[in-house]
Amino acid sequence: NQNELAYYDKYWDSIRIERSSLDEKFEEGRVEGREEGREEGREEGRVEGEQMTKLKIAKDLMKAGVSIDIIANTTGLTTEQIKSIK
């Protein structure tokens, strides 16, 4: 009958709306996840770059005959890290 058809149509309309809302939330989460991943990657790259710079400076200072203690104080590297540089 007409009432049952109307109820059936409303039911499927609500399902479509809910599905659309879930799709939107899923896409928002995906975009947010990508942005967070990119930012984490950038941060890791910055940290790695800073570490490489410190190691290069330490290596150059060692070649110049600067003591390990001064190199450690200057670069923030540990004496073990400095001793491992070749």
GROMACS .gro file of C-alpha atoms in nm:
model
   86
    1ASN     CA    1   0.000   0.000   0.000
    2GLN     CA    2   0.097   0.367  -0.025
    3ASN     CA    3   0.197   0.408   0.340
    4GLU     CA    4   0.433   0.114   0.322
    5LEU     CA    5   0.588   0.245   0.000
    6ALA     CA    6   0.634   0.590   0.154
    7TYR     CA    7   0.797   0.436   0.463
    8TYR     CA    8   1.017   0.220   0.240
    9ASP     CA    9   1.130   0.526   0.040
   10LYS     CA   10   1.203   0.724   0.358
   11TYR     CA   11   1.400   0.432   0.496
   12TRP     CA   12   1.622   0.411   0.188
   13ASP     CA   13   1.659   0.789   0.179
   14SER     CA   14   1.790   0.778   0.535
   15ILE     CA   15   2.030   0.496   0.441
   16ARG     CA   16   2.162   0.701   0.146
   17ILE     CA   17   2.209   1.008   0.366
   18GLU     CA   18   2.389   0.805   0.630
   19ARG     CA   19   2.609   0.643   0.366
   20SER     CA   20   2.691   0.983   0.217
   21SER     CA   21   2.781   1.118   0.560
   22LEU     CA   22   3.004   0.819   0.629
   23ASP     CA   23   3.175   0.861   0.292
   24GLU     CA   24   3.243   1.227   0.370
   25LYS     CA   25   3.386   1.144   0.713
   26PHE     CA   26   3.600   0.870   0.562
   27GLU     CA   27   3.740   1.111   0.303
   28GLU     CA   28   3.807   1.375   0.569
   29GLY     CA   29   3.992   1.117   0.777
   30ARG     CA   30   4.195   1.008   0.478
   31VAL     CA   31   4.295   1.366   0.395
   32GLU     CA   32   4.381   1.436   0.758
   33GLY     CA   33   4.590   1.119   0.774
   34ARG     CA   34   4.783   1.217   0.464
   35GLU     CA   35   4.853   1.563   0.605
   36GLU     CA   36   4.973   1.415   0.934
   37GLY     CA   37   5.192   1.167   0.747
   38ARG     CA   38   5.348   1.441   0.538
   39GLU     CA   39   5.418   1.652   0.846
   40GLU     CA   40   5.575   1.355   1.025
   41GLY     CA   41   5.788   1.287   0.718
   42ARG     CA   42   5.901   1.649   0.704
   43GLU     CA   43   5.990   1.643   1.073
   44GLU     CA   44   6.186   1.320   1.035
   45GLY     CA   45   6.369   1.472   0.739
   46ARG     CA   46   6.454   1.785   0.938
   47VAL     CA   47   6.585   1.580   1.230
   48GLU     CA   48   6.788   1.358   0.998
   49GLY     CA   49   6.927   1.661   0.817
   50GLU     CA   50   7.026   1.829   1.142
   51GLN     CA   51   7.201   1.511   1.257
   52MET     CA   52   7.389   1.482   0.929
   53THR     CA   53   7.496   1.846   0.956
   54LYS     CA   54   7.623   1.792   1.310
   55LEU     CA   55   7.819   1.486   1.199
   56LYS     CA   56   7.973   1.676   0.908
   57ILE     CA   57   8.074   1.964   1.134
   58ALA     CA   58   8.221   1.718   1.385
   59LYS     CA   59   8.416   1.544   1.111
   60ASP     CA   60   8.555   1.876   0.985
   61LEU     CA   61   8.649   1.983   1.337
   62MET     CA   62   8.823   1.650   1.397
   63LYS     CA   63   9.025   1.700   1.079
   64ALA     CA   64   9.120   2.044   1.210
   65GLY     CA   65   9.249   1.885   1.530
   66VAL     CA   66   8.980   2.014   1.766
   67SER     CA   67   8.937   1.809   2.083
   68ILE     CA   68   8.644   1.570   2.118
   69ASP     CA   69   8.518   1.757   2.425
   70ILE     CA   70   8.497   2.085   2.236
   71ILE     CA   71   8.332   1.913   1.940
   72ALA     CA   72   8.077   1.754   2.173
   73ASN     CA   73   7.999   2.089   2.334
   74THR     CA   74   7.977   2.261   1.999
   75THR     CA   75   7.761   2.008   1.815
   76GLY     CA   76   7.562   1.848   2.094
   77LEU     CA   77   7.682   1.505   1.983
   78THR     CA   78   7.798   1.250   2.236
   79THR     CA   79   8.163   1.159   2.259
   80GLU     CA   80   8.069   0.809   2.141
   81GLN     CA   81   7.904   0.949   1.830
   82ILE     CA   82   8.209   1.164   1.761
   83LYS     CA   83   8.453   0.876   1.813
   84SER     CA   84   8.255   0.664   1.567
   85ILE     CA   85   8.307   0.918   1.287
   86LYS     CA   86   8.570   0.814   1.037
   0.00000   0.00000   0.00000
